[in-house]
Amino acid sequence: MNIHFFLPELALLAGCLLAFCMTIGKAGKKAMRGAVFCAALAYTLAAVLALPFKGSLFYDAYRVDLFSQMVKCVMGAGFCLMLLFGGEIKGIEGDVKAEYYFFLLTALLGLTLLVSSVELITLFIALELSSYSLYLLVPMRSAPDGQTWHVEAAVKYLFFGVASSGIMLFGISWIFGLTGTTYLSTILPVLHTVSSQPVGVMALVMLLCGMFFKLAVFPFHFWTPDVYQGASNETTAFISALPKVAAVAVMARFCALAAPDSIALPTLLTVLSVCSMFYGNLTALVQKDVKRMLGFSGIAHAGYILLGMVTLKAWGFATALYYGIGYLFMMLTAFLVLYTVAPNGGNVSVKNLNGLSRRSPLLAFIMTVSMFALAGIPPFAGFMGKFMLLTSAYNSGYVLLVIIAAINTAIGIYYYLQVVRAVYAEDDTSSAGAPLTTEAGTRVAGICLVGITLALGIMPETVVSMAYKAMQAAW
């Protein structure tokens, strides 16, 4: 076996093993944090070094190529930046912080295996590894005064996740019955001939349900606002960002199984996109809790991502992947501020951000960049991502869908700018203008996230062309 193909995964496995051993003893939180950060950094560097590698492992069930390695690099960079600003983990009890770090690593390991899996059983196992790690992370939040809403959020997350996984597994059985194989490369030509038939469409739709859940696509979205609000800020930052990129990558593989001239699947994706955009944006308008607002906006952004999927073309998949990458860094930018502002790891309302510009000009600027980017205001990644998604959908003939997406973008601007108004135009009465101190790691992570968000918006052609080449090489 070519061991260098598996180098990022080996680095992450070594980190998981080290973290597991440290959970058995009484490792200090600083030692645990340092070990996990070193493992994440080694994983990211290994993924960068493995970018030019191409090959298959484990009887061709695991593929290493530009497509998978590109996603691993993005997830590794995002995870390292998240550890930089969330190192203290304020919302987690001290006696379970070691286990919390361990499950963070296993969740990342599952996502890493997911994007390289090209065999359905292997892919499903990787999906479950990441999912069950996240199910355990949500209820680990410390809850003062005996509150149990974080446990309720975890139960809802678990139930919806298990249901979507069951539907996906049922779809895998249908596809195996239709094609006689679970390898995507072998499924592709066979499924193209039957994808226009009802049984082929149903099998593919059930297969997509697992990714619909990860992306929070309507109607698989019901867990999203409660989990975002109930989980700790660090957990929500992870759930809202990293799984979305992996889900976009896997969904692109699945959508490529449909025939290019298919009508049923694009029609279904169009309906789900419209429902996700309207439901997410209209419900986010009335939210006061910032994390809950970002949860509903995440549903709307899942609808935007589907604009690239409805084209069933490599360029549409590439723009969707570009938008998913930009969304990861936009969300981490927002959660950096929420994590720093939150008292003792609690939730942050819009009012808690009043006067932030006078308490911490740097955090105010970082939050403004995040809100502008999520709203789709130039020159940030959100604008170019939406523009390219709308262009790809328009070129494929989905004019009405493009108009609806543009209307929803205008709706979203309102609640994002509400946060910016609170930061700069409202007076802070709760803390009497007390200044906020930020650690060096938070400042470094904030500057890096702002720079990446801006760079993706100014120079999108580099990432999009790379994603396009990766999509063409994925098969």
Coordinates of C-alpha atoms in Angstrom, one line a residue:
M1 CA 0.0 0.0 0.0
N2 CA 1.2 3.5 -0.8
I3 CA 1.4 4.8 2.7
H4 CA 2.0 8.4 1.7
F5 CA -1.5 8.5 0.1
F6 CA -2.9 8.0 3.6
L7 CA -0.6 10.5 5.4
P8 CA -3.3 13.0 6.5
E9 CA -5.5 10.2 7.9
L10 CA -2.5 8.7 9.7
A11 CA -1.7 12.0 11.3
L12 CA -5.3 12.4 12.5
L13 CA -5.4 8.8 13.7
A14 CA -2.2 9.3 15.7
G15 CA -3.8 12.4 17.2
C16 CA -7.0 10.5 18.1
L17 CA -4.9 7.7 19.8
L18 CA -2.9 10.3 21.8
A19 CA -6.1 12.1 22.8
F20 CA -7.7 8.8 23.9
C21 CA -4.7 7.9 26.0
M22 CA -4.8 11.4 27.6
T23 CA -8.5 10.9 28.5
I24 CA -7.5 7.8 30.6
G25 CA -5.2 9.8 32.8
K26 CA -5.5 13.3 34.2
A27 CA -4.0 15.4 31.5
G28 CA -4.2 19.1 32.0
K29 CA -6.3 21.1 29.6
K30 CA -3.3 23.0 28.2
A31 CA -1.5 19.8 27.5
M32 CA -4.6 18.4 25.8
R33 CA -5.2 21.5 23.8
G34 CA -1.5 21.5 22.7
A35 CA -1.7 17.9 21.6
V36 CA -4.9 18.3 19.7
F37 CA -3.6 21.5 18.0
C38 CA -0.4 19.7 17.0
A39 CA -2.4 16.8 15.6
A40 CA -4.6 19.2 13.6
L41 CA -1.6 21.1 12.3
A42 CA 0.1 17.9 11.2
Y43 CA -3.1 16.8 9.5
T44 CA -3.3 20.1 7.6
L45 CA 0.3 20.0 6.5
A46 CA 0.0 16.4 5.4
A47 CA -3.1 17.3 3.4
V48 CA -1.2 20.1 1.7
L49 CA 1.7 17.8 0.9
A50 CA -0.7 15.2 -0.4
L51 CA -2.4 17.6 -2.9
P52 CA -0.6 16.2 -6.0
F53 CA -1.1 12.6 -5.0
K54 CA -3.5 10.4 -6.9
G55 CA -4.4 6.8 -6.3
S56 CA -6.7 4.3 -4.7
L57 CA -6.5 2.3 -1.4
F58 CA -8.3 -0.5 0.3
Y59 CA -9.4 -2.4 -2.9
D60 CA -10.4 0.9 -4.6
A61 CA -12.9 1.8 -1.9
Y62 CA -10.8 4.9 -0.9
R63 CA -9.7 7.4 -3.5
V64 CA -7.0 10.1 -3.1
D65 CA -7.1 12.8 -5.7
L66 CA -7.2 16.6 -6.0
F67 CA -10.9 16.7 -5.2
S68 CA -10.6 14.9 -1.8
Q69 CA -7.3 16.5 -0.8
M70 CA -8.6 20.0 -1.5
V71 CA -11.5 19.5 0.9
K72 CA -9.2 18.0 3.5
C73 CA -6.9 21.0 3.3
V74 CA -9.8 23.4 3.8
M75 CA -11.2 21.4 6.8
G76 CA -7.8 21.2 8.4
A77 CA -7.2 24.9 8.1
G78 CA -10.7 25.7 9.5
F79 CA -10.2 23.3 12.4
C80 CA -6.8 24.8 13.3
L81 CA -8.3 28.3 13.3
M82 CA -11.2 27.1 15.4
L83 CA -8.8 25.7 18.0
L84 CA -6.9 29.0 18.0
F85 CA -9.8 31.1 19.1
G86 CA -11.7 28.5 21.1
G87 CA -8.8 27.1 23.1
E88 CA -10.3 27.6 26.5
I89 CA -13.6 25.9 25.6
K90 CA -15.6 28.1 28.1
G91 CA -18.9 26.3 27.6
I92 CA -17.6 22.8 28.6
E93 CA -17.2 21.4 32.1
G94 CA -13.6 20.9 33.1
D95 CA -13.9 17.2 33.8
V96 CA -15.0 16.3 30.3
K97 CA -12.8 18.6 28.3
A98 CA -10.3 15.8 27.5
E99 CA -13.2 13.7 26.1
Y100 CA -14.5 16.7 24.2
Y101 CA -11.2 17.2 22.4
F102 CA -11.1 13.5 21.6
F103 CA -14.6 13.5 20.0
L104 CA -13.7 16.7 18.0
L105 CA -10.8 14.7 16.4
T106 CA -12.9 11.7 15.7
A107 CA -15.6 13.9 14.1
L108 CA -12.9 15.4 11.8
L109 CA -11.6 11.9 11.1
G110 CA -15.0 10.8 10.0
L111 CA -15.4 13.8 7.7
T112 CA -11.9 13.1 6.3
L113 CA -12.8 9.5 5.5
L114 CA -16.1 10.6 4.0
V115 CA -14.7 12.9 1.3
S116 CA -12.3 10.1 0.0
S117 CA -14.8 7.2 0.2
V118 CA -16.0 6.1 -3.3
E119 CA -17.7 2.9 -2.1
L120 CA -21.1 3.3 -0.5
I121 CA -20.6 1.1 2.6
T122 CA -17.3 2.7 3.4
L123 CA -18.9 6.1 2.9
F124 CA -21.8 5.3 5.2
I125 CA -19.5 4.1 8.0
A126 CA -17.4 7.3 7.7
L127 CA -20.6 9.3 7.8
E128 CA -21.7 7.6 11.0
L129 CA -18.3 8.0 12.6
S130 CA -18.5 11.8 12.2
S131 CA -22.2 11.9 13.1
Y132 CA -22.1 10.0 16.3
S133 CA -19.1 12.0 17.5
L134 CA -21.1 15.2 17.0
Y135 CA -24.1 13.6 18.8
L136 CA -21.9 13.2 21.8
L137 CA -20.4 16.7 21.6
V138 CA -23.7 18.5 21.8
P139 CA -24.8 17.4 25.3
M140 CA -21.4 18.0 26.8
R141 CA -22.2 21.7 27.3
S142 CA -22.2 23.0 30.9
A143 CA -25.7 24.1 31.9
P144 CA -26.1 26.4 34.9
D145 CA -29.2 26.2 37.2
G146 CA -30.0 22.6 36.1
Q147 CA -31.1 23.5 32.6
T148 CA -31.6 20.7 30.2
W149 CA -32.1 22.4 26.8
H150 CA -28.7 21.2 25.6
V151 CA -29.7 17.6 26.2
E152 CA -33.0 18.2 24.4
A153 CA -31.1 19.6 21.5
A154 CA -28.8 16.6 21.5
V155 CA -31.8 14.2 21.5
K156 CA -33.4 16.0 18.6
Y157 CA -30.1 16.0 16.7
L158 CA -29.7 12.2 17.3
F159 CA -33.3 11.3 16.2
F160 CA -33.2 13.3 13.0
G161 CA -29.7 12.0 12.2
V162 CA -30.6 8.4 12.8
A163 CA -33.7 8.8 10.6
S164 CA -31.8 10.4 7.8
S165 CA -29.1 7.7 8.0
G166 CA -31.7 5.0 7.9
I167 CA -33.3 6.5 4.8
M168 CA -29.9 6.8 3.2
L169 CA -29.0 3.2 4.0
F170 CA -32.3 2.1 2.4
G171 CA -31.3 4.0 -0.7
I172 CA -28.0 2.3 -0.7
S173 CA -29.8 -1.1 -0.8
W174 CA -31.9 0.1 -3.7
I175 CA -28.9 1.2 -5.7
F176 CA -27.1 -2.1 -4.9
G177 CA -30.2 -3.9 -6.2
L178 CA -30.3 -1.9 -9.4
T179 CA -26.6 -2.0 -10.2
G180 CA -25.2 -5.0 -8.3
T181 CA -22.3 -3.0 -6.9
T182 CA -21.6 -0.4 -4.2
Y183 CA -18.6 1.2 -6.0
L184 CA -19.5 4.7 -7.3
S185 CA -17.4 4.4 -10.5
T186 CA -19.3 1.2 -11.4
I187 CA -22.6 2.6 -10.4
L188 CA -22.3 5.7 -12.6
P189 CA -22.8 4.2 -16.1
V190 CA -25.5 1.8 -14.9
L191 CA -27.5 4.4 -13.0
H192 CA -27.3 6.8 -15.9
T193 CA -29.5 4.4 -17.9
V194 CA -32.1 4.0 -15.1
S195 CA -32.0 7.5 -13.4
S196 CA -34.9 8.7 -15.5
Q197 CA -37.1 5.8 -14.2
P198 CA -39.0 6.3 -10.9
V199 CA -37.1 3.5 -9.1
G200 CA -33.7 5.1 -10.1
V201 CA -34.9 8.6 -9.0
M202 CA -36.1 7.3 -5.6
A203 CA -32.9 5.4 -5.0
L204 CA -30.8 8.5 -5.7
V205 CA -33.1 10.8 -3.6
M206 CA -32.9 8.4 -0.6
L207 CA -29.1 8.3 -1.0
L208 CA -29.0 12.1 -0.9
C209 CA -31.0 12.3 2.4
G210 CA -27.8 11.9 4.5
M211 CA -26.3 14.9 2.9
F212 CA -29.5 16.9 3.1
F213 CA -29.3 16.3 6.9
K214 CA -25.7 17.5 7.1
L215 CA -26.5 20.6 5.0
A216 CA -29.8 21.3 6.9
V217 CA -31.8 21.3 3.7
F218 CA -35.5 21.7 4.0
P219 CA -37.3 19.4 5.3
F220 CA -34.2 17.9 7.1
H221 CA -33.6 21.2 8.9
F222 CA -35.7 20.9 12.1
W223 CA -32.7 20.1 14.3
T224 CA -30.7 23.1 13.2
P225 CA -31.9 26.1 15.3
D226 CA -32.2 24.0 18.5
V227 CA -28.8 22.4 18.1
Y228 CA -27.1 25.7 17.2
Q229 CA -28.7 27.4 20.3
G230 CA -28.3 24.4 22.7
A231 CA -24.7 23.4 21.9
S232 CA -21.7 25.2 23.2
N233 CA -20.3 28.0 21.0
E234 CA -17.3 25.8 20.0
T235 CA -19.5 22.8 19.1
T236 CA -21.8 25.0 17.1
A237 CA -18.8 26.5 15.3
F238 CA -17.7 23.0 14.2
I239 CA -21.2 21.8 13.3
S240 CA -22.0 24.9 11.3
A241 CA -18.8 24.9 9.2
L242 CA -16.8 21.7 8.6
P243 CA -19.5 19.1 7.9
K244 CA -21.1 21.5 5.3
V245 CA -18.0 21.4 3.1
A246 CA -17.8 17.6 3.3
A247 CA -21.5 17.3 2.6
V248 CA -21.2 19.5 -0.5
A249 CA -18.3 17.3 -1.8
V250 CA -20.2 14.1 -1.3
M251 CA -23.4 15.5 -2.7
A252 CA -21.5 16.5 -5.9
R253 CA -20.4 12.8 -6.2
F254 CA -24.0 11.6 -5.7
C255 CA -25.6 14.2 -8.1
A256 CA -23.1 13.1 -10.8
L257 CA -24.8 9.7 -10.7
A258 CA -27.9 11.2 -12.3
A259 CA -28.0 11.4 -16.1
P260 CA -27.1 14.9 -17.4
D261 CA -30.5 15.1 -19.1
S262 CA -32.5 14.1 -16.0
I263 CA -35.5 16.1 -15.2
A264 CA -36.9 14.6 -12.0
L265 CA -33.8 15.2 -9.7
P266 CA -33.2 18.8 -10.8
T267 CA -36.9 19.5 -10.3
L268 CA -36.8 18.1 -6.7
L269 CA -33.6 20.0 -5.9
T270 CA -35.2 23.2 -7.2
V271 CA -38.2 22.8 -4.9
L272 CA -35.9 22.0 -1.9
S273 CA -33.8 25.0 -2.7
V274 CA -36.7 27.4 -2.9
C275 CA -38.2 26.0 0.3
S276 CA -34.9 26.2 2.2
M277 CA -34.2 29.8 1.1
F278 CA -37.6 31.2 2.0
Y279 CA -38.0 29.2 5.2
G280 CA -34.5 30.0 6.5
N281 CA -34.5 33.7 5.6
L282 CA -38.0 34.6 6.7
T283 CA -37.7 32.8 10.0
A284 CA -34.3 34.3 10.7
L285 CA -35.8 37.8 10.5
V286 CA -37.4 37.5 13.9
Q287 CA -34.6 35.8 15.8
K288 CA -33.0 37.6 18.8
D289 CA -30.4 34.9 19.6
V290 CA -27.5 35.3 17.2
K291 CA -26.7 31.5 17.1
R292 CA -30.3 30.7 16.4
M293 CA -30.4 33.3 13.7
L294 CA -27.3 31.8 12.1
G295 CA -29.0 28.4 12.3
F296 CA -31.9 29.6 10.3
S297 CA -29.6 31.4 7.9
G298 CA -27.7 28.2 7.4
I299 CA -30.9 26.6 6.1
A300 CA -31.1 29.4 3.6
H301 CA -27.4 29.0 2.6
A302 CA -28.1 25.3 2.0
G303 CA -30.7 26.4 -0.5
Y304 CA -28.1 28.6 -2.3
I305 CA -25.7 25.6 -2.5
L306 CA -28.4 23.6 -4.2
L307 CA -28.3 26.2 -7.0
G308 CA -25.1 24.6 -8.2
M309 CA -26.4 21.1 -7.8
V310 CA -29.5 21.5 -10.0
T311 CA -27.3 22.1 -13.0
L312 CA -25.9 18.5 -12.8
K313 CA -22.7 19.8 -14.4
A314 CA -19.1 19.9 -13.2
W315 CA -19.0 23.8 -13.3
G316 CA -22.1 23.9 -11.1
F317 CA -20.6 21.4 -8.6
A318 CA -17.4 23.4 -8.6
T319 CA -19.2 26.7 -7.7
A320 CA -21.2 24.9 -5.0
L321 CA -17.9 23.6 -3.5
Y322 CA -16.4 27.1 -3.7
Y323 CA -19.4 28.5 -1.9
G324 CA -19.2 25.8 0.7
I325 CA -15.5 26.6 1.3
G326 CA -16.3 30.3 1.7
Y327 CA -19.2 29.5 4.0
L328 CA -16.9 27.6 6.3
F329 CA -14.6 30.6 6.8
M330 CA -17.5 33.1 7.0
M331 CA -19.2 31.1 9.8
L332 CA -15.9 30.6 11.8
T333 CA -15.4 34.4 11.5
A334 CA -18.8 35.0 13.1
F335 CA -18.3 32.4 15.9
L336 CA -14.9 33.8 16.8
V337 CA -16.6 37.0 17.9
L338 CA -19.5 35.1 19.6
Y339 CA -17.0 32.9 21.5
T340 CA -15.0 36.0 22.7
V341 CA -18.0 38.1 23.6
A342 CA -20.0 35.3 25.3
P343 CA -19.9 35.5 29.1
N344 CA -18.8 32.1 30.5
G345 CA -19.6 30.4 27.2
G346 CA -23.3 31.5 27.2
N347 CA -25.4 32.4 24.2
V348 CA -25.2 35.8 22.7
S349 CA -28.3 37.9 21.7
V350 CA -28.2 40.7 19.3
K351 CA -28.5 43.2 22.2
N352 CA -25.3 41.7 23.7
L353 CA -23.4 43.1 20.7
N354 CA -24.6 46.6 21.3
G355 CA -21.7 49.0 21.3
L356 CA -19.1 46.3 20.5
S357 CA -17.2 48.8 18.3
R358 CA -16.4 50.9 21.4
R359 CA -15.5 47.8 23.5
S360 CA -13.3 46.1 20.9
P361 CA -12.8 47.7 17.5
L362 CA -11.1 44.6 16.2
L363 CA -14.0 42.2 17.1
A364 CA -16.5 44.7 15.7
F365 CA -14.6 44.8 12.4
I366 CA -14.4 41.0 12.3
M367 CA -18.1 40.6 13.0
T368 CA -18.9 43.2 10.3
V369 CA -16.8 41.3 7.7
S370 CA -18.6 38.1 8.6
M371 CA -22.1 39.6 8.3
F372 CA -21.2 41.4 5.1
A373 CA -19.9 38.2 3.6
L374 CA -22.9 36.1 4.7
A375 CA -25.2 38.7 3.3
G376 CA -23.5 38.6 -0.1
I377 CA -22.0 42.1 -0.1
P378 CA -18.8 42.6 -2.2
P379 CA -15.9 42.2 -2.1
F380 CA -16.2 39.2 0.2
A381 CA -16.5 35.5 -0.6
G382 CA -20.3 35.4 0.0
F383 CA -20.9 37.8 -2.9
M384 CA -18.7 36.0 -5.4
G385 CA -20.1 32.6 -4.3
K386 CA -23.7 33.7 -4.8
F387 CA -22.9 35.4 -8.1
M388 CA -21.3 32.3 -9.5
L389 CA -24.1 30.1 -8.3
L390 CA -26.7 32.3 -9.8
T391 CA -24.7 32.5 -13.0
S392 CA -24.4 28.7 -13.3
A393 CA -28.1 28.2 -12.6
Y394 CA -29.0 31.0 -15.2
N395 CA -26.8 29.4 -17.8
S396 CA -28.6 26.1 -17.3
G397 CA -32.0 27.7 -17.9
Y398 CA -33.2 28.1 -14.3
V399 CA -34.2 31.8 -14.7
L400 CA -37.1 31.7 -12.2
L401 CA -34.9 30.0 -9.6
V402 CA -32.3 32.7 -10.0
I403 CA -34.9 35.4 -9.5
I404 CA -36.1 33.7 -6.3
A405 CA -32.6 33.4 -5.0
A406 CA -31.9 37.1 -5.7
I407 CA -35.0 38.0 -3.7
N408 CA -33.9 35.8 -0.8
T409 CA -30.5 37.4 -0.9
A410 CA -32.2 40.8 -0.4
I411 CA -34.2 39.4 2.5
G412 CA -31.1 38.1 4.2
I413 CA -29.3 41.4 4.0
Y414 CA -31.9 42.8 6.5
Y415 CA -31.1 40.6 9.5
Y416 CA -27.4 40.5 8.9
L417 CA -27.3 44.3 8.9
Q418 CA -29.3 44.3 12.1
V419 CA -26.2 42.8 13.8
V420 CA -23.9 45.4 12.2
R421 CA -26.2 48.2 13.4
A422 CA -26.1 46.8 16.9
V423 CA -22.3 46.6 16.8
Y424 CA -21.8 50.2 15.6
A425 CA -25.0 52.3 16.2
E426 CA -26.5 51.0 19.5
D427 CA -25.3 52.0 23.0
D428 CA -24.2 49.3 25.3
T429 CA -26.0 49.6 28.7
S430 CA -25.3 46.2 30.2
S431 CA -21.5 46.3 30.6
A432 CA -21.1 50.1 30.8
G433 CA -18.7 50.1 27.9
A434 CA -16.2 47.8 29.6
P435 CA -13.4 47.0 27.1
L436 CA -13.0 43.4 25.9
T437 CA -9.6 41.8 25.9
T438 CA -8.6 39.3 23.3
E439 CA -5.9 36.7 23.4
A440 CA -3.1 36.5 20.9
G441 CA -4.6 33.3 19.4
T442 CA -7.9 35.0 18.9
R443 CA -6.3 38.0 17.2
V444 CA -4.3 35.8 14.8
A445 CA -7.3 33.6 14.0
G446 CA -9.5 36.7 13.4
I447 CA -7.0 38.3 11.0
C448 CA -6.5 35.0 9.1
L449 CA -10.2 34.4 8.8
V450 CA -10.8 38.0 7.6
G451 CA -8.0 37.7 5.1
I452 CA -9.2 34.3 3.7
T453 CA -12.8 35.6 3.4
L454 CA -11.5 38.7 1.5
A455 CA -9.1 36.7 -0.6
L456 CA -11.8 34.2 -1.7
G457 CA -13.9 37.2 -2.8
I458 CA -11.2 39.1 -4.6
M459 CA -9.5 36.1 -6.3
P460 CA -12.2 33.4 -6.7
E461 CA -10.9 32.1 -10.0
T462 CA -8.1 30.3 -8.4
V463 CA -10.3 28.2 -6.1
V464 CA -13.1 27.7 -8.6
S465 CA -10.8 26.6 -11.4
M466 CA -9.1 24.2 -8.9
A467 CA -12.5 22.9 -7.8
Y468 CA -13.5 22.5 -11.5
K469 CA -10.4 20.5 -12.3
A470 CA -10.9 18.4 -9.2
M471 CA -14.6 17.7 -10.1
Q472 CA -13.5 16.6 -13.6
A473 CA -10.9 14.3 -12.1
A474 CA -13.2 12.9 -9.4
W475 CA -14.5 10.3 -11.9

